[in-house]
PDB file of C-alpha atoms in Angstrom:
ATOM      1  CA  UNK X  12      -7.682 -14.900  -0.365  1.00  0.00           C
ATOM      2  CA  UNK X  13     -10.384 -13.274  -1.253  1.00  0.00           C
ATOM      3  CA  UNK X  14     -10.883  -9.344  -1.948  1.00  0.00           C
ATOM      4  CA  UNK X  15     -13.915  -7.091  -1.931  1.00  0.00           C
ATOM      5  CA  UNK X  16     -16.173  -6.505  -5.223  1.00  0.00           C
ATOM      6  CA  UNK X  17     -15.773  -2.881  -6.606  1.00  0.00           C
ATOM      7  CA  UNK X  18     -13.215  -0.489  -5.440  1.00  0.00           C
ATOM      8  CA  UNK X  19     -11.353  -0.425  -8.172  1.00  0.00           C
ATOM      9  CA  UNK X  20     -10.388  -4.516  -7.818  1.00  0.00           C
ATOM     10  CA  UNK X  21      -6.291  -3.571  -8.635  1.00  0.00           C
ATOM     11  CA  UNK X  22      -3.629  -4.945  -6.298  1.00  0.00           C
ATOM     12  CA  UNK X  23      -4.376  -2.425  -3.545  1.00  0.00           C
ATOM     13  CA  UNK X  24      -7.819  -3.295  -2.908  1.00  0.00           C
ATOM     14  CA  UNK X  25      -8.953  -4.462   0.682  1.00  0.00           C
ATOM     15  CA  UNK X  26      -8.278  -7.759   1.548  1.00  0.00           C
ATOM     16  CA  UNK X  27     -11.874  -8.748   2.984  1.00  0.00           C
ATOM     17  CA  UNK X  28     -11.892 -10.533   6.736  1.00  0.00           C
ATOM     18  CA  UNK X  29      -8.231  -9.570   7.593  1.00  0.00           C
ATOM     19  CA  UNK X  30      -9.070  -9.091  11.236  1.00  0.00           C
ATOM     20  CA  UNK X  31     -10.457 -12.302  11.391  1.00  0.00           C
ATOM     21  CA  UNK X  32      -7.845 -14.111  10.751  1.00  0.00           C
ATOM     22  CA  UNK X  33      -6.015 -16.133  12.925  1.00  0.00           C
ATOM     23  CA  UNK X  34      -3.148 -14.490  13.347  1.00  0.00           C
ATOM     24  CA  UNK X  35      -4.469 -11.129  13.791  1.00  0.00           C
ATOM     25  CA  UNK X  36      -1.995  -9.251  15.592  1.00  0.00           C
ATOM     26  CA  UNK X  37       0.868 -11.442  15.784  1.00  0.00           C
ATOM     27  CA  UNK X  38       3.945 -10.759  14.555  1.00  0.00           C
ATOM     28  CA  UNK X  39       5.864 -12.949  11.952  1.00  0.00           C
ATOM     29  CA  UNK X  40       8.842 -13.186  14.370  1.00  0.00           C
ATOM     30  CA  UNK X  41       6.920 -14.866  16.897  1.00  0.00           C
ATOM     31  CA  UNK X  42       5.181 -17.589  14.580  1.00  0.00           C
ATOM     32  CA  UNK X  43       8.712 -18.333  12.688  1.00  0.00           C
ATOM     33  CA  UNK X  44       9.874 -19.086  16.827  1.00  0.00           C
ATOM     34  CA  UNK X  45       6.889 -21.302  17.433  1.00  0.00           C
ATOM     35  CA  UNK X  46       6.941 -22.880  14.038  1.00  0.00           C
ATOM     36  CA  UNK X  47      10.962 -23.907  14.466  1.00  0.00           C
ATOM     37  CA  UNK X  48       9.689 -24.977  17.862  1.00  0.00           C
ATOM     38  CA  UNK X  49       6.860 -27.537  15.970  1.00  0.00           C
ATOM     39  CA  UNK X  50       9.447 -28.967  13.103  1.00  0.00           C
ATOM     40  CA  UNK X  51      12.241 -29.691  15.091  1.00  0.00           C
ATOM     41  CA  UNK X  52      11.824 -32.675  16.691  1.00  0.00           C
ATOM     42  CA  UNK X  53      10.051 -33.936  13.309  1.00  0.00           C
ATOM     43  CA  UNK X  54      12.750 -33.323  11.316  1.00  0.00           C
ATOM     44  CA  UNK X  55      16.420 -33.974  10.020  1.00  0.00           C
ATOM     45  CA  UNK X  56      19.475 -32.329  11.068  1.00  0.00           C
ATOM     46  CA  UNK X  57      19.850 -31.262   7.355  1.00  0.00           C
ATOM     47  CA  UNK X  58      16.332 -29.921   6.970  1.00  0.00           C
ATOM     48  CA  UNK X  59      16.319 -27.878  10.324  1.00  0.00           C
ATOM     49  CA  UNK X  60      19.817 -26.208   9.019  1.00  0.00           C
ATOM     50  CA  UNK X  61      17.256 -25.533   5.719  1.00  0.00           C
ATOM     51  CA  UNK X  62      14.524 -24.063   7.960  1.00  0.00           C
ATOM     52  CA  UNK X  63      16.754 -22.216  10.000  1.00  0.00           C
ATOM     53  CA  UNK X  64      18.458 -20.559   6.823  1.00  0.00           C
ATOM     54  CA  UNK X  65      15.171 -19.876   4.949  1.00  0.00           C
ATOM     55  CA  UNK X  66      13.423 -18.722   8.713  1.00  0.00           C
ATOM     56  CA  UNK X  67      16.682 -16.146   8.626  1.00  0.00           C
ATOM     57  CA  UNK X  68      15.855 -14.814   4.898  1.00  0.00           C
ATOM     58  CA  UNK X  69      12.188 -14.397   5.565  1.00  0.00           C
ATOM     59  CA  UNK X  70      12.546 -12.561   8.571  1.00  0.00           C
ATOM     60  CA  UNK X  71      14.869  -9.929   7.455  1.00  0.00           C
ATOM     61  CA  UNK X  72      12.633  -9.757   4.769  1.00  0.00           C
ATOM     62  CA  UNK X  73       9.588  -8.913   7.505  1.00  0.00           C
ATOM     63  CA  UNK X  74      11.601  -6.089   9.049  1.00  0.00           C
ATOM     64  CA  UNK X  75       9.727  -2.514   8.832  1.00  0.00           C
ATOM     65  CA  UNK X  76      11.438   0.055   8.634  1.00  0.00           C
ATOM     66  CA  UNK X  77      15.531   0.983   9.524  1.00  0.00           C
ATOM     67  CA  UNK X  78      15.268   2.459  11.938  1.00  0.00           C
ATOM     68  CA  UNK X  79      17.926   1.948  14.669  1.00  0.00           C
ATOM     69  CA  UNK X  80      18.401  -1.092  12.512  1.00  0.00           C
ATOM     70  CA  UNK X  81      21.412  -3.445  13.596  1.00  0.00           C
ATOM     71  CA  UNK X  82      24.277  -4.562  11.475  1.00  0.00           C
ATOM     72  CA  UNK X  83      22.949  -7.186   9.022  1.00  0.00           C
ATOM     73  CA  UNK X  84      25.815  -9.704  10.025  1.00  0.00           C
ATOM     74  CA  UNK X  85      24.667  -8.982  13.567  1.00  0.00           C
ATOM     75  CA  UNK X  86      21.139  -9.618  12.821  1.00  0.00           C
ATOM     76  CA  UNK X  87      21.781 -12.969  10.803  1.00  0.00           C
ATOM     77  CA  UNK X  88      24.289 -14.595  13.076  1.00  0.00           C
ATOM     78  CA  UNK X  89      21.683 -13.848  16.069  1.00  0.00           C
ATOM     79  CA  UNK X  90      18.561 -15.043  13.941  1.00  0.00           C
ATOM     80  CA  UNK X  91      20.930 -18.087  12.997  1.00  0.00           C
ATOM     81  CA  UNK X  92      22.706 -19.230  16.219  1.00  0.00           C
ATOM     82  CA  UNK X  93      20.458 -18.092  18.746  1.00  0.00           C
ATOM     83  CA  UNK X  94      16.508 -17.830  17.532  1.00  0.00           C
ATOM     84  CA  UNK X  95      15.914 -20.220  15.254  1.00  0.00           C
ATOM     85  CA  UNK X  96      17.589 -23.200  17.263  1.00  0.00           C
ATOM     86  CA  UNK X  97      15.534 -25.585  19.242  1.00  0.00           C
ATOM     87  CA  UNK X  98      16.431 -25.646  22.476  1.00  0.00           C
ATOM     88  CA  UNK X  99      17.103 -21.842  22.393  1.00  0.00           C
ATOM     89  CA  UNK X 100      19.824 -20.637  24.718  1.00  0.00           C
ATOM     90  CA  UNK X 101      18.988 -18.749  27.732  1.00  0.00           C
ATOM     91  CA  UNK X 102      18.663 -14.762  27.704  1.00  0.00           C
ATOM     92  CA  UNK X 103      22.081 -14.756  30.110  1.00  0.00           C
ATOM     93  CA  UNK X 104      24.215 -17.464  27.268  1.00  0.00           C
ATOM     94  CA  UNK X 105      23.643 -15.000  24.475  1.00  0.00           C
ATOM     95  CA  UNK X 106      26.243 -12.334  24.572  1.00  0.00           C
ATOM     96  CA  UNK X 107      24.427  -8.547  24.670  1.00  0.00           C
ATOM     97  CA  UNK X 108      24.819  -7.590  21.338  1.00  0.00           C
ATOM     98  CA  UNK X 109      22.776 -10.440  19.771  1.00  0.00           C
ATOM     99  CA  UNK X 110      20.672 -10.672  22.977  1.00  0.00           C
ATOM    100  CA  UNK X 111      19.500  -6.475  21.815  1.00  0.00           C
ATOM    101  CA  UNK X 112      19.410  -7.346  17.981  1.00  0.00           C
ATOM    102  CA  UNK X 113      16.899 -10.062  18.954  1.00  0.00           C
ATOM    103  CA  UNK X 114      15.017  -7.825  21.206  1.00  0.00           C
ATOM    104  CA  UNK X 115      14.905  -5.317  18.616  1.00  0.00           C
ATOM    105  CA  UNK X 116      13.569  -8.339  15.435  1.00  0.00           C
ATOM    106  CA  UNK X 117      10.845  -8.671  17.757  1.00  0.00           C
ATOM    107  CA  UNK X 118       9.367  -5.141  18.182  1.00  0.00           C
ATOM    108  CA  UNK X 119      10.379  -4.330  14.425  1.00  0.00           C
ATOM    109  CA  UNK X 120       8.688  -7.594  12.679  1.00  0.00           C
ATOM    110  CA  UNK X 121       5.765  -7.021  10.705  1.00  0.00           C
ATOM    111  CA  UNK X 122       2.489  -9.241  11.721  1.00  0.00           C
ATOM    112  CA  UNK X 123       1.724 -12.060   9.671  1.00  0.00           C
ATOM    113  CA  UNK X 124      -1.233 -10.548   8.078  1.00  0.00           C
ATOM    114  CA  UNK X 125       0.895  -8.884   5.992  1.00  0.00           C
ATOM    115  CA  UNK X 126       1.593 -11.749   4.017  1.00  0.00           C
ATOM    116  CA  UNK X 127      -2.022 -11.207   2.529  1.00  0.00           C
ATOM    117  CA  UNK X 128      -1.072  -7.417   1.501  1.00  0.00           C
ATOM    118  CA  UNK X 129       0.033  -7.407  -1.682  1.00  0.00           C
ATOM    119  CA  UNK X 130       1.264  -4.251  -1.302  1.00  0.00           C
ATOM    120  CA  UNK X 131       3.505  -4.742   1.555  1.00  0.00           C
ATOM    121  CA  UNK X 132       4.892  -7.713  -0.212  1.00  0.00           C
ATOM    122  CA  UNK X 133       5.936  -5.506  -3.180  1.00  0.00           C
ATOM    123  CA  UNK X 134       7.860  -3.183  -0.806  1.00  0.00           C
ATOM    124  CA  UNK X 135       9.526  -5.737   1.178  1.00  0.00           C
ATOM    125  CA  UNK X 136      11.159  -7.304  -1.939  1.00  0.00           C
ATOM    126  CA  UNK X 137      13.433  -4.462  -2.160  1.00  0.00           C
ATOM    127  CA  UNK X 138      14.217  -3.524   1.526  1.00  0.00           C
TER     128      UNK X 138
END
């Protein structure tokens, strides 16, 4: 990672060439879904339950805001069951209430590029 010369240099500083990344504009929910879809024919029954659970934590841990936010046993079981299982069940096999706490992980994820601001990382820690 590398940051701009100047402006003070401290953890807030701009992270130089964000936009160009390559995942500019996508959100971290979307990437965990593709990158369960990549591992799991590669790997062992014990290390997809081990991606699934640590997919789960970082997630939640993506989440902006509260807003409208759905229980956190609701949002687990649904990120656990449903998303992060390869095949994924069809939109009509998941009953509604996961079905709309999924809907709402993927409108409320933060895009991966915030993994390179420090700053967001600091306030995510605490949620």
């Amino acid at each position: 990672m590398r940051r701009e010369a100047g402006a003070g240099g401290g953890a807030g500083a701009a992270v130089a060439g964000r936009s160009s990344s390559p995942f500019a504009g996508r959100s971290w929910y979307d990437f965990a879904l593709e990158y369960m879809d990549v591992r799991w024919r590669q790997t062992a029954a014990k290390t997809r339950c081990e991606d699934n659970d640590g997919l789960c934590a970082l997630t939640l841990a993506m989440i902006r805001g509260r807003m409208l936010r759905p229980d956190e046993e609701l949002l687990r079981r649904a990120l656990r069951l449903r998303a992060f299982v390869v095949p994924r069940p069809a939109d009509r096999e998941v009953p509604g209430d996961e079905r709309m706490a999924l809907r709402w992980v993927a409108r409320a994820t933060r895009p991966v590029d915030d993994l390179l601001d420090p700053e967001v990382m600091k306030g995510s820690s605490g949620r």
